[in-house]
Coordinates of C-alpha atoms and ligand atoms in Angstrom, one line a residue:
M1 CA -47.9 -69.0 -135.3
E2 CA -48.4 -72.2 -133.5
Q3 CA -49.7 -72.1 -129.9
N4 CA -48.3 -74.8 -127.6
P5 CA -51.2 -77.0 -126.4
D6 CA -49.9 -76.9 -122.8
K7 CA -50.1 -73.1 -122.8
V8 CA -53.7 -73.3 -124.2
A9 CA -54.5 -75.8 -121.4
E10 CA -53.0 -73.4 -118.8
V11 CA -55.2 -70.5 -120.0
Y12 CA -58.4 -72.7 -119.8
D13 CA -57.3 -74.0 -116.4
K14 CA -57.1 -70.5 -115.2
V15 CA -60.5 -69.4 -116.4
A16 CA -62.3 -72.8 -116.0
K17 CA -64.8 -71.8 -113.3
E18 CA -65.7 -68.5 -115.0
Y19 CA -65.9 -70.2 -118.4
A20 CA -68.3 -72.9 -117.1
R21 CA -70.4 -70.2 -115.4
N22 CA -70.5 -67.9 -118.4
F23 CA -71.3 -70.6 -121.0
F24 CA -73.8 -72.6 -118.9
G25 CA -76.9 -73.4 -121.0
E26 CA -75.5 -71.5 -124.0
H27 CA -77.4 -73.5 -126.6
E28 CA -80.7 -72.3 -125.1
K29 CA -79.9 -68.9 -126.6
K30 CA -78.8 -70.2 -130.0
P31 CA -81.7 -71.8 -132.0
Q32 CA -79.4 -72.8 -135.0
D33 CA -77.0 -74.7 -132.7
R34 CA -80.0 -76.6 -131.3
E35 CA -81.3 -77.4 -134.8
I36 CA -77.9 -78.6 -135.9
L37 CA -77.3 -80.7 -132.7
H38 CA -80.8 -82.3 -133.2
R39 CA -79.8 -83.2 -136.8
F40 CA -76.5 -84.6 -135.6
S41 CA -78.3 -86.7 -132.9
Q42 CA -80.7 -88.1 -135.4
E43 CA -77.9 -89.1 -137.8
V44 CA -75.8 -90.9 -135.1
A45 CA -78.7 -92.3 -133.0
G46 CA -77.8 -95.8 -131.7
K47 CA -74.1 -95.5 -132.7
K48 CA -71.2 -95.6 -130.3
P49 CA -68.8 -94.6 -129.1
I50 CA -69.4 -90.9 -129.8
W51 CA -67.0 -88.2 -128.5
D52 CA -67.2 -84.4 -128.0
F53 CA -63.6 -83.2 -128.6
G54 CA -62.6 -79.9 -127.0
C55 CA -65.7 -80.3 -124.9
G56 CA -64.9 -77.5 -122.5
P57 CA -67.3 -77.6 -119.5
G58 CA -69.5 -80.0 -121.4
E59 CA -72.5 -78.0 -122.6
T60 CA -72.6 -79.6 -126.1
T61 CA -71.9 -83.0 -124.6
Q62 CA -74.8 -82.6 -122.1
Y63 CA -77.1 -81.2 -124.9
L64 CA -76.5 -84.3 -127.0
S65 CA -76.8 -86.6 -124.0
N66 CA -80.2 -85.1 -123.3
L67 CA -81.2 -86.0 -126.9
G68 CA -80.4 -89.7 -126.0
I69 CA -76.9 -89.9 -127.4
E70 CA -74.4 -91.9 -125.4
I71 CA -71.5 -89.5 -125.5
S72 CA -68.2 -88.8 -123.7
G73 CA -66.2 -85.5 -123.6
L74 CA -62.4 -84.9 -124.0
D75 CA -60.6 -81.7 -123.4
I76 CA -57.0 -80.6 -122.9
S77 CA -57.8 -78.5 -119.8
E78 CA -57.8 -80.6 -116.6
K79 CA -59.7 -77.9 -114.7
L80 CA -62.4 -77.7 -117.4
I81 CA -62.7 -81.5 -117.2
E82 CA -63.2 -81.0 -113.4
Q83 CA -66.0 -78.5 -114.1
A84 CA -67.6 -80.8 -116.7
N85 CA -67.6 -83.7 -114.2
L86 CA -69.1 -81.5 -111.5
I87 CA -71.8 -80.0 -113.7
H88 CA -72.7 -83.1 -115.7
P89 CA -72.0 -86.1 -113.4
G90 CA -73.7 -88.6 -115.6
I91 CA -71.4 -88.2 -118.5
P92 CA -67.8 -89.5 -118.8
F93 CA -65.2 -86.7 -119.3
R94 CA -61.5 -87.1 -119.6
K95 CA -58.3 -85.1 -120.4
G96 CA -56.7 -85.6 -123.8
N97 CA -55.1 -83.8 -126.7
L98 CA -57.0 -83.7 -129.9
L99 CA -53.7 -83.3 -131.8
D100 CA -52.5 -86.6 -130.5
L101 CA -55.5 -88.9 -129.8
E102 CA -55.0 -92.0 -127.7
Y103 CA -57.6 -94.0 -129.6
G104 CA -57.1 -96.7 -132.1
N105 CA -57.7 -96.4 -135.9
E106 CA -61.4 -96.5 -136.8
S107 CA -62.5 -96.9 -133.2
I108 CA -65.0 -94.0 -132.9
A109 CA -68.5 -93.8 -134.6
A110 CA -69.0 -90.1 -134.6
I111 CA -67.3 -86.9 -133.3
V112 CA -68.6 -83.4 -132.5
S113 CA -66.2 -80.5 -131.9
F114 CA -67.6 -77.0 -131.2
Y115 CA -64.9 -74.3 -131.6
A116 CA -62.1 -76.6 -130.5
I117 CA -59.9 -75.5 -133.5
V118 CA -60.0 -71.8 -132.5
H119 CA -56.5 -71.9 -131.0
F120 CA -54.9 -73.9 -133.8
S121 CA -52.5 -72.8 -136.5
Q122 CA -53.3 -74.0 -140.0
E123 CA -50.7 -76.8 -139.5
Q124 CA -52.5 -77.8 -136.3
V125 CA -55.9 -77.7 -137.9
E126 CA -54.5 -80.1 -140.6
Q127 CA -53.0 -82.3 -137.9
A128 CA -56.4 -82.4 -135.9
F129 CA -58.3 -83.3 -139.0
C130 CA -55.9 -86.1 -139.8
E131 CA -56.2 -87.5 -136.2
I132 CA -60.0 -87.3 -136.3
F133 CA -60.0 -89.0 -139.7
R134 CA -57.7 -91.7 -138.4
V135 CA -59.9 -92.6 -135.3
L136 CA -63.3 -92.4 -137.1
Q137 CA -64.9 -95.5 -138.4
P138 CA -65.7 -95.6 -142.1
G139 CA -69.0 -93.7 -142.6
G140 CA -68.4 -91.9 -139.3
L141 CA -69.8 -88.4 -139.0
F142 CA -67.7 -85.4 -137.9
L143 CA -69.5 -82.1 -137.0
F144 CA -67.4 -79.1 -136.1
T145 CA -67.7 -75.3 -135.9
Y146 CA -65.4 -72.3 -136.2
H147 CA -65.4 -68.5 -136.4
I148 CA -65.3 -67.3 -140.0
G149 CA -62.7 -64.7 -141.0
D150 CA -59.1 -64.1 -141.5
G151 CA -56.2 -63.8 -139.0
K152 CA -56.6 -63.9 -135.3
I153 CA -57.2 -61.8 -132.2
H154 CA -54.9 -61.8 -129.3
L155 CA -56.2 -61.6 -125.7
D156 CA -54.3 -60.4 -122.7
E157 CA -57.4 -60.7 -120.6
F158 CA -60.1 -63.3 -120.7
L159 CA -63.0 -63.6 -118.3
D160 CA -61.2 -61.2 -115.9
K161 CA -58.0 -63.2 -115.8
V162 CA -54.6 -62.2 -117.2
V163 CA -53.8 -64.5 -120.2
D164 CA -51.8 -64.7 -123.3
I165 CA -53.7 -66.5 -126.0
D166 CA -54.8 -66.1 -129.7
F167 CA -58.2 -67.0 -131.2
M168 CA -58.0 -67.9 -134.9
F169 CA -60.5 -67.2 -137.6
F170 CA -60.7 -69.4 -140.7
N171 CA -62.2 -68.8 -144.1
T172 CA -64.5 -71.5 -145.4
D173 CA -62.6 -72.1 -148.6
Y174 CA -59.5 -73.0 -146.6
I175 CA -61.5 -75.3 -144.2
S176 CA -63.4 -76.9 -147.1
N177 CA -60.1 -77.7 -149.0
C178 CA -58.4 -78.9 -145.9
I179 CA -61.2 -81.2 -144.9
K180 CA -61.5 -82.7 -148.4
Y181 CA -57.7 -83.0 -148.7
T182 CA -57.8 -85.1 -145.4
G183 CA -60.1 -87.5 -147.1
F184 CA -63.5 -86.4 -145.7
E185 CA -66.7 -86.0 -147.8
I186 CA -68.4 -82.7 -147.0
I187 CA -72.1 -83.2 -146.4
E188 CA -72.9 -79.5 -145.8
I189 CA -71.3 -76.3 -144.5
I190 CA -73.8 -73.9 -142.9
E191 CA -72.8 -70.3 -142.1
R192 CA -74.7 -67.9 -139.9
D193 CA -74.5 -64.3 -138.5
P194 CA -73.8 -64.0 -134.8
Y195 CA -76.7 -63.7 -132.4
P196 CA -76.6 -60.1 -131.1
E197 CA -75.9 -59.8 -127.3
V198 CA -75.5 -63.5 -127.0
E199 CA -72.1 -64.2 -128.2
Y200 CA -68.9 -62.8 -129.7
Q201 CA -69.9 -60.9 -132.9
S202 CA -68.3 -63.1 -135.6
R203 CA -69.9 -65.2 -138.3
R204 CA -70.0 -68.9 -137.5
A205 CA -69.7 -72.1 -139.6
Y206 CA -70.9 -75.6 -138.9
V207 CA -69.5 -78.4 -141.0
F208 CA -71.0 -81.8 -141.4
A209 CA -68.4 -84.1 -142.9
K210 CA -68.2 -87.9 -143.3
K211 CA -65.4 -90.4 -143.5
P212 CA -66.1 -92.3 -146.7
T213 CA -67.1 -95.9 -146.4
V214 CA -64.5 -98.3 -147.7
N215 CA -64.9 -99.0 -151.4
K216 CA -65.7 -102.6 -152.0
V217 CA -64.1 -104.4 -155.0
P218 CA -67.0 -105.1 -157.4
Ligands
SAM1 C1 -63.5 -72.0 -127.4 S1 -63.4 -73.4 -126.3 C2 -64.8 -74.3 -126.8 C3 -65.3 -75.2 -125.7 C4 -66.7 -75.9 -126.0 N1 -66.6 -76.9 -127.1 C5 -67.7 -74.9 -126.3 O1 -68.2 -74.8 -127.4 O2 -68.0 -74.1 -125.3 C6 -62.1 -74.4 -127.0 C7 -61.9 -75.6 -126.2 O3 -60.9 -76.5 -126.9 C8 -60.1 -77.0 -125.9 N2 -58.8 -77.4 -126.6 C9 -57.9 -76.5 -127.1 N3 -56.9 -77.2 -127.7 C10 -57.1 -78.5 -127.4 C11 -56.4 -79.7 -127.7 N4 -55.3 -79.7 -128.4 N5 -57.0 -80.9 -127.4 C12 -58.2 -80.9 -126.8 N6 -58.9 -79.8 -126.4 C13 -58.4 -78.6 -126.8 C14 -59.9 -75.9 -124.9 O4 -59.4 -76.4 -123.6 C15 -61.3 -75.4 -124.8 O5 -62.1 -76.1 -123.9

């Protein structure tokens, strides 16, 4: 079932400080994340603008900025954006809804989005992919991640706060069909087991996809 984006924002507003503290420096514990972010940074070097959608407290944004990428972050939670601004003052962060982006068609060179689709229904995933496709420039790279699986888990408590939120799992056949149906070319989908004692114990997927360049008439 669809979750209202305002309700998702309320949950993250409630846990923003704890979330920022808990996930600070998280890529340091995840070698494959680092490898993948290095690859992304090499492929988009010198391009702009580049956005981190669903950036949370800005850990991925900061990691890419440290690799020399000029990047900004967007998230639906105002309080997470406050945390991101506090922790990473050199990076622009702003509030926004990835299901209804306030950017023009073909205005963004590349997009990264780590676990931002985890609260979306399948219809919302499709809507998010359409929005991202719309705003990406031809040839633009889209890197995103998700938890692999079926169904969802419901949380009544998250980081010691009372909440009411679902986390969705997606299988790779569905994501792969959906991303291709939107019009993207899949470059690669990488799956991995969870790191023990570092993160929630679900398998993870990283997808490198590209908006095709416009076909020229011969
Ligand atoms: C699981 S967290 C991931 C945060 C961060 N990317 C990370 O990897 O730590 C999901 C993030 O997506 C954001 N989010 C959820 N729905 C959104 C929407 N419709 N538009 C923008 N951000 C959204 C949440 O506020 C939250 O920060």
